[in-house]
mmCIF file of N, CA, C and O in Angstrom:
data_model
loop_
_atom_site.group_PDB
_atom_site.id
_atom_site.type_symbol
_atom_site.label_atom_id
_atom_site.label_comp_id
_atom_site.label_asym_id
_atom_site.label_seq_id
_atom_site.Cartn_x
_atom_site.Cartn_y
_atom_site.Cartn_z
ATOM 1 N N UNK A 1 10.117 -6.911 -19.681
ATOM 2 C CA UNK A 1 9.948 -5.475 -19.563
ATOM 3 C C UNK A 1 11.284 -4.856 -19.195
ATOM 4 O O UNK A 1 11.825 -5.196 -18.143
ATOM 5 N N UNK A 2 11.930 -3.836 -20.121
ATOM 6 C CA UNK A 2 12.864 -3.038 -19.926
ATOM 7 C C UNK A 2 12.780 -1.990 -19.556
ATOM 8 O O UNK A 2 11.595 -1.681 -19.687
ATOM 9 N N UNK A 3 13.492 -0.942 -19.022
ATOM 10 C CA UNK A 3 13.633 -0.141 -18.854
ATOM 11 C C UNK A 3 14.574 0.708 -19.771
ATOM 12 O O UNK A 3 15.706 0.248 -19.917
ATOM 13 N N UNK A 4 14.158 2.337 -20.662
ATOM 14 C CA UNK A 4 15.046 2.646 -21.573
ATOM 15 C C UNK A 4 15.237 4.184 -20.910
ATOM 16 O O UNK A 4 14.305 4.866 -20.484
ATOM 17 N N UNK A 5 16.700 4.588 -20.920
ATOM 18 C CA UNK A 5 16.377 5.984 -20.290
ATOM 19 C C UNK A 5 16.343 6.691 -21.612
ATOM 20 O O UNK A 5 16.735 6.318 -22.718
ATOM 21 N N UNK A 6 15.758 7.841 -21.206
ATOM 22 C CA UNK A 6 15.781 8.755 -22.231
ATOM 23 C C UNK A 6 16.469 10.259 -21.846
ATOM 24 O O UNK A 6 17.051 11.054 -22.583
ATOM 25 N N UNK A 7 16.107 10.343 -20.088
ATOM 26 C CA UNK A 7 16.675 11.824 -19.800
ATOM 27 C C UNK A 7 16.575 11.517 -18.521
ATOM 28 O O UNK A 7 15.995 10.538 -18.052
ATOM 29 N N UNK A 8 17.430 12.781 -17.662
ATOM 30 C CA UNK A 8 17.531 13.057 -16.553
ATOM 31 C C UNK A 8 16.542 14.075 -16.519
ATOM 32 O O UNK A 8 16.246 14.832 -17.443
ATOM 33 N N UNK A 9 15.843 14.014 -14.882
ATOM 34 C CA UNK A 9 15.376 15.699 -13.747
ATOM 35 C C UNK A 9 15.048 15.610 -13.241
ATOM 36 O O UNK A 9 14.413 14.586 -12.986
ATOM 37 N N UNK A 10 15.164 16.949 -12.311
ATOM 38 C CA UNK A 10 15.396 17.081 -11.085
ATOM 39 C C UNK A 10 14.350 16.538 -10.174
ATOM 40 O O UNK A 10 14.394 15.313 -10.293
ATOM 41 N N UNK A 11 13.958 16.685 -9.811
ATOM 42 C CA UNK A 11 12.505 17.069 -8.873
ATOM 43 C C UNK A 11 12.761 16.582 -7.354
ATOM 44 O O UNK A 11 12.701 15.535 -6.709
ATOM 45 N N UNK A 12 13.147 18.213 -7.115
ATOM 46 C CA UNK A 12 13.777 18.883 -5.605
ATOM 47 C C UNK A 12 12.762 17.942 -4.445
ATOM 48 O O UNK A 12 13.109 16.949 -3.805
ATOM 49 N N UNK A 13 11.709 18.492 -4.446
ATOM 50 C CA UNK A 13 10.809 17.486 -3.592
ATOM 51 C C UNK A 13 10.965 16.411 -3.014
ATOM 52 O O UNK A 13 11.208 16.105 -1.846
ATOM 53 N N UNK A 14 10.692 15.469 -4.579
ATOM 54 C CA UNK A 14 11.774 14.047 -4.658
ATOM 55 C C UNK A 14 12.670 13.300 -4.054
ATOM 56 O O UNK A 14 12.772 12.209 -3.492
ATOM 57 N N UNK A 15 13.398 14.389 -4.395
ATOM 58 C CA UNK A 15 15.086 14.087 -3.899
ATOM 59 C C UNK A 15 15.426 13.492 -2.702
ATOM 60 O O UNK A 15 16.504 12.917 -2.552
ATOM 61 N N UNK A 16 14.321 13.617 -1.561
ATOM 62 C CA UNK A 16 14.477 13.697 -0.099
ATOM 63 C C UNK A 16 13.673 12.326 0.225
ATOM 64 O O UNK A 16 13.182 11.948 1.289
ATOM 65 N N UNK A 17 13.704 11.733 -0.998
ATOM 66 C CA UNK A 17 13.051 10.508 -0.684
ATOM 67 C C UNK A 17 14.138 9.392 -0.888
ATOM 68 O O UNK A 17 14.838 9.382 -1.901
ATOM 69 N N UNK A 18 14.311 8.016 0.572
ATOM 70 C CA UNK A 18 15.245 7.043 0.642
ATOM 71 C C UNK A 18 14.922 6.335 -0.274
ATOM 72 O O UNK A 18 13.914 6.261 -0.976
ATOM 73 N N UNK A 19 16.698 5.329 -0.183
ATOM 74 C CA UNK A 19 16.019 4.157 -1.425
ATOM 75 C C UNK A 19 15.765 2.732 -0.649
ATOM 76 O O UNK A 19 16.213 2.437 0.459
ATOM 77 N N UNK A 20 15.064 2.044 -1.368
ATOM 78 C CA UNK A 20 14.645 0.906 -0.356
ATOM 79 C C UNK A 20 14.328 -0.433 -1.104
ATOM 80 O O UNK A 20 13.446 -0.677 -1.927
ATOM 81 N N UNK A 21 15.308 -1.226 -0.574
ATOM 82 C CA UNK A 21 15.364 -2.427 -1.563
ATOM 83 C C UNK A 21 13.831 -3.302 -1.743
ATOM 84 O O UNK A 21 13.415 -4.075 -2.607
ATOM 85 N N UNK A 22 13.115 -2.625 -0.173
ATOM 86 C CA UNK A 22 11.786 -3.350 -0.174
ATOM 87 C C UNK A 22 10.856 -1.927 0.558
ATOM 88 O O UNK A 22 10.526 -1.621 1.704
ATOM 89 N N UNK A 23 10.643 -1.204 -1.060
ATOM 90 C CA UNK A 23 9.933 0.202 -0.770
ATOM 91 C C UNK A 23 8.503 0.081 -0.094
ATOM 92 O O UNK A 23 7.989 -1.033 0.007
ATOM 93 N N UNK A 24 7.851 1.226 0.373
ATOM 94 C CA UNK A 24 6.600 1.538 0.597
ATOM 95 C C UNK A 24 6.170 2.340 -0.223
ATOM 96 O O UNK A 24 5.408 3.158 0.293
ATOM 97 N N UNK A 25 6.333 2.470 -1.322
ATOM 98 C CA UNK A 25 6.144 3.417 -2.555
ATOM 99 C C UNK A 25 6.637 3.717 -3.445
ATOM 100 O O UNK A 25 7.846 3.511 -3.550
ATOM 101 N N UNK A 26 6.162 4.124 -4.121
ATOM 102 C CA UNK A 26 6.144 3.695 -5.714
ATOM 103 C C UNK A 26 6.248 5.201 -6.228
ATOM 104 O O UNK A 26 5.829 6.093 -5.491
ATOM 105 N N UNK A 27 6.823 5.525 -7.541
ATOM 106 C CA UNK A 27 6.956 6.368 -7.967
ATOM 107 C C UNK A 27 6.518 6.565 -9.434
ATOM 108 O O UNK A 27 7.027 5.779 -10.234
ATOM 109 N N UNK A 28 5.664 7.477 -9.915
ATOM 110 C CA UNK A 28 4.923 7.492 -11.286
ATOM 111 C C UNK A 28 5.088 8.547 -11.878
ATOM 112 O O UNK A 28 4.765 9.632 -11.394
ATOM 113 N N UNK A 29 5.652 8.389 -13.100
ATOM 114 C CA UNK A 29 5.676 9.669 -13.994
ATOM 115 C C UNK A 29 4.435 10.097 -14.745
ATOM 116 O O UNK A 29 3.828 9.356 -15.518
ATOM 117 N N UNK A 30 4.084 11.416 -14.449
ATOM 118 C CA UNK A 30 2.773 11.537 -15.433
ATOM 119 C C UNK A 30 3.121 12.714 -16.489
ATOM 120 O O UNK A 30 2.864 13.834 -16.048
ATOM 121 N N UNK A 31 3.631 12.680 -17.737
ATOM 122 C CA UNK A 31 4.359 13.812 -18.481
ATOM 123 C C UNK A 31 5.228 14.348 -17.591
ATOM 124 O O UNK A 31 5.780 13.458 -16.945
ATOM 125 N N UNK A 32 5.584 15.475 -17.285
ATOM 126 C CA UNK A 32 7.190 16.304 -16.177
ATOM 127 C C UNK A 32 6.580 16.172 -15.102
ATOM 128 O O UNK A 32 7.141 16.729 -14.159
ATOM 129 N N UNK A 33 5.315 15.466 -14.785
ATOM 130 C CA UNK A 33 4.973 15.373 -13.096
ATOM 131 C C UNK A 33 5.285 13.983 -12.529
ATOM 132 O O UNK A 33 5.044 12.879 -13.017
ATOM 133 N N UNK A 34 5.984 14.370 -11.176
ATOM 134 C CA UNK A 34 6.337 12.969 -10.678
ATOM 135 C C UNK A 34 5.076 12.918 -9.186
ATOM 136 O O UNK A 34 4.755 13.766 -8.354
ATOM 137 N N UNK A 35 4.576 11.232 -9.471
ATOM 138 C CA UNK A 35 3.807 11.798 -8.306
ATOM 139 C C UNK A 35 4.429 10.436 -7.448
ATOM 140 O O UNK A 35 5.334 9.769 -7.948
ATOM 141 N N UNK A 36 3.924 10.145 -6.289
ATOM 142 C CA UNK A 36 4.542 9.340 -5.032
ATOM 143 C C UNK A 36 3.724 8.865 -4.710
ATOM 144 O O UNK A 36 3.098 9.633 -3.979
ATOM 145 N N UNK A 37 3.110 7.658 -4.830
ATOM 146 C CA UNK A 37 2.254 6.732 -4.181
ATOM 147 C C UNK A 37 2.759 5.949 -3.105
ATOM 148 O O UNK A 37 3.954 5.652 -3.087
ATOM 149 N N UNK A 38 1.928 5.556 -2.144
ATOM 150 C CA UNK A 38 2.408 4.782 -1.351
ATOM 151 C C UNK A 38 1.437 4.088 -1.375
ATOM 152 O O UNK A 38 0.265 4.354 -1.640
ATOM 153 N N UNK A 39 2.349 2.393 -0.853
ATOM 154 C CA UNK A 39 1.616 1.252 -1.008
ATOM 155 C C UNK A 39 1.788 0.096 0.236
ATOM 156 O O UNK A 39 1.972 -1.121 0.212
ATOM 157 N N UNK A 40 1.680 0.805 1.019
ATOM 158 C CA UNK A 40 1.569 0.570 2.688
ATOM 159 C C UNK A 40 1.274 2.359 3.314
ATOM 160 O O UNK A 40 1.540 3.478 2.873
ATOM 161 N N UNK A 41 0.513 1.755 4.692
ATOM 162 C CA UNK A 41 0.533 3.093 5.109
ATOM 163 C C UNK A 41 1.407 3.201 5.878
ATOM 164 O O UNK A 41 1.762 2.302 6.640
ATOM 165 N N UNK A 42 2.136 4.853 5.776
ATOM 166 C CA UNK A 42 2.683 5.752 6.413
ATOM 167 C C UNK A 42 2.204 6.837 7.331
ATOM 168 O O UNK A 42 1.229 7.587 7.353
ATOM 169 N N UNK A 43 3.280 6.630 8.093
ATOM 170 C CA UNK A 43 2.673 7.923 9.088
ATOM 171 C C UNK A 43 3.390 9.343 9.053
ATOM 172 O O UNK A 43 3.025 10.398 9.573
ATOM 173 N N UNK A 44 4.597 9.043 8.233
ATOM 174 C CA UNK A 44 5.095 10.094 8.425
ATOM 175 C C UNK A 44 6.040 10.052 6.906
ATOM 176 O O UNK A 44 6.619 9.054 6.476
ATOM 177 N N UNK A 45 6.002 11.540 6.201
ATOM 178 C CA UNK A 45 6.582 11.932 5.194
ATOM 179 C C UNK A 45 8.277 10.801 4.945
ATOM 180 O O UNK A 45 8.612 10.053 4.027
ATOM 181 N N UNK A 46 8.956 11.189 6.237
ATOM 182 C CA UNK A 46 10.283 10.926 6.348
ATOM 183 C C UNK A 46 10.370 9.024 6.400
ATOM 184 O O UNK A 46 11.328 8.301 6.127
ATOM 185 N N UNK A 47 8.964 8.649 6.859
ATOM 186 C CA UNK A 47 9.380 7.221 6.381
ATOM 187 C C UNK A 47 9.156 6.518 5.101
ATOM 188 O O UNK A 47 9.274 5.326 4.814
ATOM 189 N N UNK A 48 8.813 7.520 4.419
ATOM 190 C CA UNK A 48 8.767 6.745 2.640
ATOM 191 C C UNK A 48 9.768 6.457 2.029
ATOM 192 O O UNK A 48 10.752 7.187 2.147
ATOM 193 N N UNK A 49 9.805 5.511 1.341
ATOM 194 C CA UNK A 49 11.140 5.038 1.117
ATOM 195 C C UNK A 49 10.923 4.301 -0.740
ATOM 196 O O UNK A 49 9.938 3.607 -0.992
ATOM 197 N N UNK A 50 11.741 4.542 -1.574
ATOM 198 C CA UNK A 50 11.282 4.059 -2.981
ATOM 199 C C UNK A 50 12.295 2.850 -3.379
ATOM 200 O O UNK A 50 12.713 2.208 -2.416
ATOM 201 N N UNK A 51 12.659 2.531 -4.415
ATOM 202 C CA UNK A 51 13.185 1.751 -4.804
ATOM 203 C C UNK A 51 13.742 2.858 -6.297
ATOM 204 O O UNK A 51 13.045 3.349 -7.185
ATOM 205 N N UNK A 52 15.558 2.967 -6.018
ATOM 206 C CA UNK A 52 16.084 3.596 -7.615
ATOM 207 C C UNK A 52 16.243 2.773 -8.342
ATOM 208 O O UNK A 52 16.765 3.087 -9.412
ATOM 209 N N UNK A 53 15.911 1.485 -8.134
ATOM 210 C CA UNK A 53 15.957 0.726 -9.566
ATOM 211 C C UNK A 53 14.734 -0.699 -9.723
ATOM 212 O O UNK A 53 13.950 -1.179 -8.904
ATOM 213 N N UNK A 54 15.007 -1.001 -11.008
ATOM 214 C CA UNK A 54 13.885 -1.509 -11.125
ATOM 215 C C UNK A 54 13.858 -2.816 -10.507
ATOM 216 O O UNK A 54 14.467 -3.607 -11.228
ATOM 217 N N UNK A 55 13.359 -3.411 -9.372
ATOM 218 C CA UNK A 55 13.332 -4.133 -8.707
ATOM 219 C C UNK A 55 12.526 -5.722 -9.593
ATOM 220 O O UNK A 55 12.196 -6.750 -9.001
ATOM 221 N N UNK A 56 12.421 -5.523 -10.746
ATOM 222 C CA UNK A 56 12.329 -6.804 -11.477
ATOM 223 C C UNK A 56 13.804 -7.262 -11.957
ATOM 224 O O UNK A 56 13.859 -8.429 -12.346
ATOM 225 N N UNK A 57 14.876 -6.604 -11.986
ATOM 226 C CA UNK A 57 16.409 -7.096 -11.803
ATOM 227 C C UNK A 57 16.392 -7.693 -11.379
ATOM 228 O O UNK A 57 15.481 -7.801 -10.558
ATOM 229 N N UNK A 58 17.845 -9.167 -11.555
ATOM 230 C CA UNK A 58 17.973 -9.803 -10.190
ATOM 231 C C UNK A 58 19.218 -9.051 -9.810
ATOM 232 O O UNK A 58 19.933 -8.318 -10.493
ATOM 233 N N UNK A 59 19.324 -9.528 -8.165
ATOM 234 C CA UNK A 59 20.042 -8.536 -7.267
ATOM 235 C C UNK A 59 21.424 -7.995 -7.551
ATOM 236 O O UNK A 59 21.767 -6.896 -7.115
ATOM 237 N N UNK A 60 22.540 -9.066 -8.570
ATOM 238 C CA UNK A 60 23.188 -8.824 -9.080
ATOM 239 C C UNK A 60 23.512 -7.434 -10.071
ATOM 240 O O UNK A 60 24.409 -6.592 -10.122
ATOM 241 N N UNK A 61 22.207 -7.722 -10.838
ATOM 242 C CA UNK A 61 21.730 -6.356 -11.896
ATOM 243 C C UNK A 61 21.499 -5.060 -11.138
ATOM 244 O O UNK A 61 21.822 -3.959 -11.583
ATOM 245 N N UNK A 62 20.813 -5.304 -9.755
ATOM 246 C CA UNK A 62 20.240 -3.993 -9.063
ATOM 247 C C UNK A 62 21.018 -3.217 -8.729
ATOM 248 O O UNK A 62 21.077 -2.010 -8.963
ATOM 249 N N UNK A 63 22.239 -4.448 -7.652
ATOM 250 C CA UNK A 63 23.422 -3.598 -7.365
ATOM 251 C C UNK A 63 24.313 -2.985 -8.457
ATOM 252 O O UNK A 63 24.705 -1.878 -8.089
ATOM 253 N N UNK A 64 24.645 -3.234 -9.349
ATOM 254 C CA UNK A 64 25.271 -2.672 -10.463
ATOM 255 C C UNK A 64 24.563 -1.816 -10.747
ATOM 256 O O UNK A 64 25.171 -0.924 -10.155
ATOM 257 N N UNK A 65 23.645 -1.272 -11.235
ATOM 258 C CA UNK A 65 22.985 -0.250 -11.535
ATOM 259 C C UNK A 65 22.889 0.929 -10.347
ATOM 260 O O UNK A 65 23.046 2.150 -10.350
ATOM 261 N N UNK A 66 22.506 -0.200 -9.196
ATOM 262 C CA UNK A 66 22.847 1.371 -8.022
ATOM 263 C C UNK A 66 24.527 1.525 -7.598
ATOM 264 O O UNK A 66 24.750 2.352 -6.714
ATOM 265 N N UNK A 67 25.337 1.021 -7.987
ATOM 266 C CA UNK A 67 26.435 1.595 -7.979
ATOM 267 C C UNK A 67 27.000 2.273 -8.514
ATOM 268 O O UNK A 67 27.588 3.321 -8.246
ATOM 269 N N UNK A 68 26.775 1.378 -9.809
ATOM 270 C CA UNK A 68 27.482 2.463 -11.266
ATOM 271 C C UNK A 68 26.630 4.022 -10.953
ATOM 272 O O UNK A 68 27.278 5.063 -10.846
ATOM 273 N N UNK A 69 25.160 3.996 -10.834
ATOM 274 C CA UNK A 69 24.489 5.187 -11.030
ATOM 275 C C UNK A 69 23.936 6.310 -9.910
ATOM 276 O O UNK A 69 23.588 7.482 -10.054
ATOM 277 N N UNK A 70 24.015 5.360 -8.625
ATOM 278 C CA UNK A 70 23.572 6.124 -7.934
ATOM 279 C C UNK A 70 24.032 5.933 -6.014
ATOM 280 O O UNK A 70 24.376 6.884 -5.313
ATOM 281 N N UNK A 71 23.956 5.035 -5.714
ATOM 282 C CA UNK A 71 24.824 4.578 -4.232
ATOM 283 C C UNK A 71 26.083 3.530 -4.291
ATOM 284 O O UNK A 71 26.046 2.316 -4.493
ATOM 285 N N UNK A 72 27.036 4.250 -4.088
ATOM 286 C CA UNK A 72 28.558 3.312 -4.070
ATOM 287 C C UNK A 72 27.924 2.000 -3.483
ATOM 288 O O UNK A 72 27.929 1.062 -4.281
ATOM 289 N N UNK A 73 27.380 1.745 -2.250
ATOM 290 C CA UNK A 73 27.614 0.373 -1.916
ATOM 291 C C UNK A 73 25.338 0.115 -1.205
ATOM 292 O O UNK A 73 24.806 0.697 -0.260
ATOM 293 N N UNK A 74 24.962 -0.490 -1.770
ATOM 294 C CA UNK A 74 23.881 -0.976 -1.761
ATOM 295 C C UNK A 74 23.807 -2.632 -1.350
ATOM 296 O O UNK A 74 24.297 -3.507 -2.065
ATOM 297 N N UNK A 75 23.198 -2.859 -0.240
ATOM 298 C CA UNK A 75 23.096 -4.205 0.403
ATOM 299 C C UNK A 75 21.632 -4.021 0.482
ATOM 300 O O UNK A 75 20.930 -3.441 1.310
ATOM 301 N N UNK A 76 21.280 -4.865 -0.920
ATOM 302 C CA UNK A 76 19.621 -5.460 -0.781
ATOM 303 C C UNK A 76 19.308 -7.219 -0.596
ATOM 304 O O UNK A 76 19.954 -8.085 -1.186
ATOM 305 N N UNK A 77 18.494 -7.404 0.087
ATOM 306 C CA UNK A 77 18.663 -9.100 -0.097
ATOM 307 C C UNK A 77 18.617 -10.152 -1.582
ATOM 308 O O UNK A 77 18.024 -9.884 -2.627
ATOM 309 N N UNK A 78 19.366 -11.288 -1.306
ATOM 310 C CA UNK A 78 18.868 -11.591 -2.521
ATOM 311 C C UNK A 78 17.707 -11.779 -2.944
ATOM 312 O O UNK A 78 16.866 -12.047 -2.086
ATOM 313 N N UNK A 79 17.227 -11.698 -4.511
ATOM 314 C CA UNK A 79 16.021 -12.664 -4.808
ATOM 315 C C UNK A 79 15.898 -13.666 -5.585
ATOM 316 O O UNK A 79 14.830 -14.274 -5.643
#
């Protein structure tokens, strides 16, 4: 299973969500709606945390992708 981009956007909401090499939630596109599942419970908005890349990478792949695209320096464990 690949991942193919097709486009960038925004979604302000979103945005305010961490990245997390070992998330509590999950993120789903439904047509231009993004919705936020979580898959542990939370107690609070500010501790949700996602994963920006696709965590079927191995860690090598992950970090490259979150560097090139999105956090200069990303320390996830290996897998």
């Amino acid at each position: 299973f690949t991942y193919a981009f097709i486009s960038f956007r925004l979604y302000l909401g979103a945005s305010v969500l961490d990245h997390s090499c070992q998330p509590n939630a999950v993120v789903i596109f439904k047509g231009k709606e993004l919705i936020v599942r979580t898959i542990e419970d939370v107690e609070n908005i500010s501790d949700i945390r996602v994963s920006y890349t696709n965590l079927l990478d191995n860690t090598e792949k992950r970090r490259q992708n979150l560097s090139e695209n999105i956090i200069s320096t990303a320390v996830c464990p290996n897998k």
